[in-house]
XYZ file of C-alpha atoms in Angstrom:
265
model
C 17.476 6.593 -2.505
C 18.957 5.164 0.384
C 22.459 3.761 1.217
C 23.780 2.530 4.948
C 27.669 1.823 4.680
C 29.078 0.005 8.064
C 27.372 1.722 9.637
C 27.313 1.098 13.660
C 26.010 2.998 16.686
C 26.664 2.888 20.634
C 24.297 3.275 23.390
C 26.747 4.453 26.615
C 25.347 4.175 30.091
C 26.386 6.530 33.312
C 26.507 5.741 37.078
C 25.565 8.685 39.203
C 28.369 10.192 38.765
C 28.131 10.862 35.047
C 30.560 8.572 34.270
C 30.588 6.068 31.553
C 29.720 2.749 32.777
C 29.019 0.492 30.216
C 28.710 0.156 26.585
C 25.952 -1.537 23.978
C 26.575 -1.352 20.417
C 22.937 -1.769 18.904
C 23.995 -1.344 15.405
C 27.301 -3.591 13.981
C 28.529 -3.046 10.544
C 25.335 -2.839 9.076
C 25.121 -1.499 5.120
C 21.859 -1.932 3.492
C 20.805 -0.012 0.419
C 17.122 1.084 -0.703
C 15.770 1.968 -3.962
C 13.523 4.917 -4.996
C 9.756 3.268 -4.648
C 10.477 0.412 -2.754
C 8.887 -0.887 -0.066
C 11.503 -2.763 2.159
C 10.563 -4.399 5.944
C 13.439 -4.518 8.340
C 12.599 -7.582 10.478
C 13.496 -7.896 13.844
C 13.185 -9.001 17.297
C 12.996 -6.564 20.100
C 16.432 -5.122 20.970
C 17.913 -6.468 17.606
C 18.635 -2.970 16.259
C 15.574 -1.741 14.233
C 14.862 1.038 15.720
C 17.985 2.565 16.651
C 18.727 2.036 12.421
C 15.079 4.113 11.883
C 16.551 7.013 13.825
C 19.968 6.950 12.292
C 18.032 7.409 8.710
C 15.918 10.134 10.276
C 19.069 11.889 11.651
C 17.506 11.685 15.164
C 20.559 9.457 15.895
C 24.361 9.900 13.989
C 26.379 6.904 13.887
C 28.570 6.118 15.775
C 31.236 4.976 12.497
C 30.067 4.931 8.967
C 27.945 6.493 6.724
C 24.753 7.204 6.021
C 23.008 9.390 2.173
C 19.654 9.808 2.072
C 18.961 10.676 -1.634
C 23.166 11.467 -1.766
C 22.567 13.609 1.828
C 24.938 12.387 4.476
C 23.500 12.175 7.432
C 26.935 13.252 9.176
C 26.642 16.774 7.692
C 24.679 18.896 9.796
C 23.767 20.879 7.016
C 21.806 18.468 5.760
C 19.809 17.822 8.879
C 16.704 19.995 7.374
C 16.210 18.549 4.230
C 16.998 14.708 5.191
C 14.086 15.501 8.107
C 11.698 17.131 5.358
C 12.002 14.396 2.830
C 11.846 11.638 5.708
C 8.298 11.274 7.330
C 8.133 8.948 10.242
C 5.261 6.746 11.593
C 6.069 5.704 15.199
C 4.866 2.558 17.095
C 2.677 5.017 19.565
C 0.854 7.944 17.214
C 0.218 9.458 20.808
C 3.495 10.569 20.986
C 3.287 12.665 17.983
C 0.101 14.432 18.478
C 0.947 18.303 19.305
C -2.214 19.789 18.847
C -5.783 20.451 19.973
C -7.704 19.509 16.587
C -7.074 17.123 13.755
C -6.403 19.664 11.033
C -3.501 22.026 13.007
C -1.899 18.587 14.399
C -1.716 17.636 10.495
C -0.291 21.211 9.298
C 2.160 21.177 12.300
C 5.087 20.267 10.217
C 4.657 22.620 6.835
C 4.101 25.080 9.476
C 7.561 24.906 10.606
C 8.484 24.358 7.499
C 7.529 28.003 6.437
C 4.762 26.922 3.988
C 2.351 29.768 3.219
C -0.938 28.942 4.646
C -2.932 28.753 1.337
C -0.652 25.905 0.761
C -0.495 24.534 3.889
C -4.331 23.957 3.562
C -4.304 22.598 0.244
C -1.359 19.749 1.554
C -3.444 18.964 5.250
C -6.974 18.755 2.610
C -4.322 16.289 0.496
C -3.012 14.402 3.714
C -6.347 13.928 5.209
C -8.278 12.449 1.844
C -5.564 9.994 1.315
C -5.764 8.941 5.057
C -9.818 8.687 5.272
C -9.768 11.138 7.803
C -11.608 14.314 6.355
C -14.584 14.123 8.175
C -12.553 14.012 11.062
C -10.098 17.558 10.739
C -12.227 19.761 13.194
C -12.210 16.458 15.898
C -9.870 16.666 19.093
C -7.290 13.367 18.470
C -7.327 12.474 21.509
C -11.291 11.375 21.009
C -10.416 9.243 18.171
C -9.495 5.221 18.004
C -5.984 4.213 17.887
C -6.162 3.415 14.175
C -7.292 6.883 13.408
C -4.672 8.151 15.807
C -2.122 6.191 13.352
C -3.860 7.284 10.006
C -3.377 10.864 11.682
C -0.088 10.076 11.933
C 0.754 9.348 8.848
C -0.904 12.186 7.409
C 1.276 14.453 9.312
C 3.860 12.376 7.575
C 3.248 12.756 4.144
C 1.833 16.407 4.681
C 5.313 17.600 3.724
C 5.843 15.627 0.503
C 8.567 13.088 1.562
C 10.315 10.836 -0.862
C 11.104 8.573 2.255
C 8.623 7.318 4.638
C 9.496 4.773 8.152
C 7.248 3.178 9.687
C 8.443 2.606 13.141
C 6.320 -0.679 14.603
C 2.861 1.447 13.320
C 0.811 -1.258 13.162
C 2.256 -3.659 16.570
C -0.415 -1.982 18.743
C -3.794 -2.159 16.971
C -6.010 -4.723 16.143
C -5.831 -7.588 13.526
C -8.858 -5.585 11.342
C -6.991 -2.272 12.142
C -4.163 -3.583 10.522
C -5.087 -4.297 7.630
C -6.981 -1.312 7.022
C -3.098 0.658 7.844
C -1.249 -2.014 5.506
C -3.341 -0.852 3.212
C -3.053 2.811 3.325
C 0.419 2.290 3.284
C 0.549 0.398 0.208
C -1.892 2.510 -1.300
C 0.839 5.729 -0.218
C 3.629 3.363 -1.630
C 1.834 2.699 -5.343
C 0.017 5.846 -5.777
C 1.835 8.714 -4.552
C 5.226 6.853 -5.680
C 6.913 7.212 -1.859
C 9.491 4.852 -0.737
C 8.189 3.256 2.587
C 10.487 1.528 5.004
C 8.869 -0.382 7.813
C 10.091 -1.611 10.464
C 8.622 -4.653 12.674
C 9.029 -7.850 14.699
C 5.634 -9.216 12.739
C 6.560 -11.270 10.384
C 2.785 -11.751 9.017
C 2.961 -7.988 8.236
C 5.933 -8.382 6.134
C 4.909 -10.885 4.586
C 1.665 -8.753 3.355
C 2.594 -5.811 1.943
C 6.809 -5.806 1.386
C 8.479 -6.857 -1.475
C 11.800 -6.973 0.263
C 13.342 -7.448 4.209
C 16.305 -7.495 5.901
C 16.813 -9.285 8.902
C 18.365 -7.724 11.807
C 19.876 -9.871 15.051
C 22.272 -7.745 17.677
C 22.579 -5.101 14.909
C 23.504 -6.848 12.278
C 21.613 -8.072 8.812
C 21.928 -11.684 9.062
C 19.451 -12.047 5.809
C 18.135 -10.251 2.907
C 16.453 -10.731 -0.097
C 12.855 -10.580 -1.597
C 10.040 -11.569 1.262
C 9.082 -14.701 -0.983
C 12.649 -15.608 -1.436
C 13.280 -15.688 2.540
C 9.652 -16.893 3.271
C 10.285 -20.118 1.450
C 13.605 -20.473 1.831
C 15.217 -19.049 5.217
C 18.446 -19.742 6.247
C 18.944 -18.580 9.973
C 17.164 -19.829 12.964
C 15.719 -16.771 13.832
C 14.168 -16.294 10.271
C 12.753 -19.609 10.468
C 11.388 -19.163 13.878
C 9.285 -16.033 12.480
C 8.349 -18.185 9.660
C 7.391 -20.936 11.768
C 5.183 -18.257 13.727
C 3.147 -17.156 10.678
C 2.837 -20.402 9.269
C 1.530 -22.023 12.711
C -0.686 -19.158 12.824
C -2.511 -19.646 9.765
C -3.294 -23.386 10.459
C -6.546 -23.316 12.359
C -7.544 -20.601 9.510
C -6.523 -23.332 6.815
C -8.043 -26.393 8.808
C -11.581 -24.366 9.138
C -11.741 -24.157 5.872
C -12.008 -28.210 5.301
C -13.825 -30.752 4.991
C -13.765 -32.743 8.285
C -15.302 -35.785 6.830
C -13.006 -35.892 3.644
């Protein structure tokens, strides 16, 4: 489905002048491949990469060397550019930066719109969208009256609206609340299982990993330092910065574990 070859990417920063300044290569030599229906996390801290990998998949970015197919699509070829976007739905961190419109429903049909779907399908894919989100009852509502989790569920109904094989989640669930959260890891299996799409997410929470992917890579300064399936690395990581997310989970679910027993065993 998917299939990064060294691939790398610079970030180049100007004085005043216009001038180039300074460099930052996010992205190092990275290849990483991704089969049809998986669902693959791509673990990292902040500034380690992640994101700047997300855009170079959605062709908001082009590398800066290597190569890039998105179901045998290079990214390079600007011809491509259309279909890679169309069979790539993305789910960012903040759903109120996608939200275009005045009412649930239009925001939703925003993208087959452009697309040049006729509008008897268009209304038959935002009915689709919006059952498998939970958010029917909301179409006529304005989004920006509605919590942040229905703000993401929104979101990802705009993403699927269109029928992607390919769907990145962009640090969707970092913002929202621990019940929130698992109500979105949810949906997002439920998109992964059902409707067959494969979903890449991509997070610094190791506890959401852990939940719902069946396989991470581990990004530090652009590069994957591990990969492998999440209960291979959960057990059994290697680097210090996969251990140190491990560590976090597994510190975290102590006082759950401990209230749980008996205190006068």
């Amino acid at each position: 489905m998917i299939k990064a070859e060294h691939v790398s990417f610079e970030y180049f920063r100007r004085d005043e002048n216009g001038n180039v300044s300074d460099m930052v290569e996010a992205v190092k030599d990275l290849s990483l491949e991704v089969k049809q229906g998986e669902f693959i996390g791509i673990l990292g801290c902040n500034g380690s990469g992640k994101s700047t990998f997300a855009k170079m998949l959605n062709t908001l970015l082009d590398p800066t060397e290597g190569e890039i197919r998105i179901e045998g699509m290079s990214t390079r070829d600007e011809s491509n550019t259309w279909n890679i976007r169309k069979n790539t739905g993305m789910v960012f961190q903040n759903p109120d930066n996608q939200l275009v419109a005045a009412i649930v429903e239009e925001d939703v049909a925003f993208g087959p719109e452009n697309l040049g779907v006729p509008a008897d399908e268009i209304r038959k894919r935002v009915d689709y969208a919006l059952e498998k989100v939970g958010m029917s009852a909301y179409r006529t509502h304005s989004p920006a009256m509605l919590s942040g989790g229905q703000k993401q569920r929104v979101g990802i109904a705009r993403a699927i609206v269109s029928n992607p094989s390919v769907l990145l989640s962009d640090e969707a669930t970092s913002a929202l609340d621990p019940e929130t959260v698992k109500s979105i890891l949810q949906l997002l299996k439920d998109i992964n299982k059902k409707l067959g799409i494969t979903i890449i997410m991509i997070t610094h929470q190791m506890e959401v990993i852990k939940e719902i992917a069946e396989r991470v890579a581990v990004i530090e300064h652009g590069r994957i330092i591990e990969e492998g399936s999440v209960v291979d690395l959960f057990t059994n990581p290697q680097t210090p910065t996969l251990k140190k997310f491990v560590g976090s989970v597994m510190s975290s679910e102590v006082p759950e574990q401990l209230s749980h027993m008996d205190i006068h065993a």
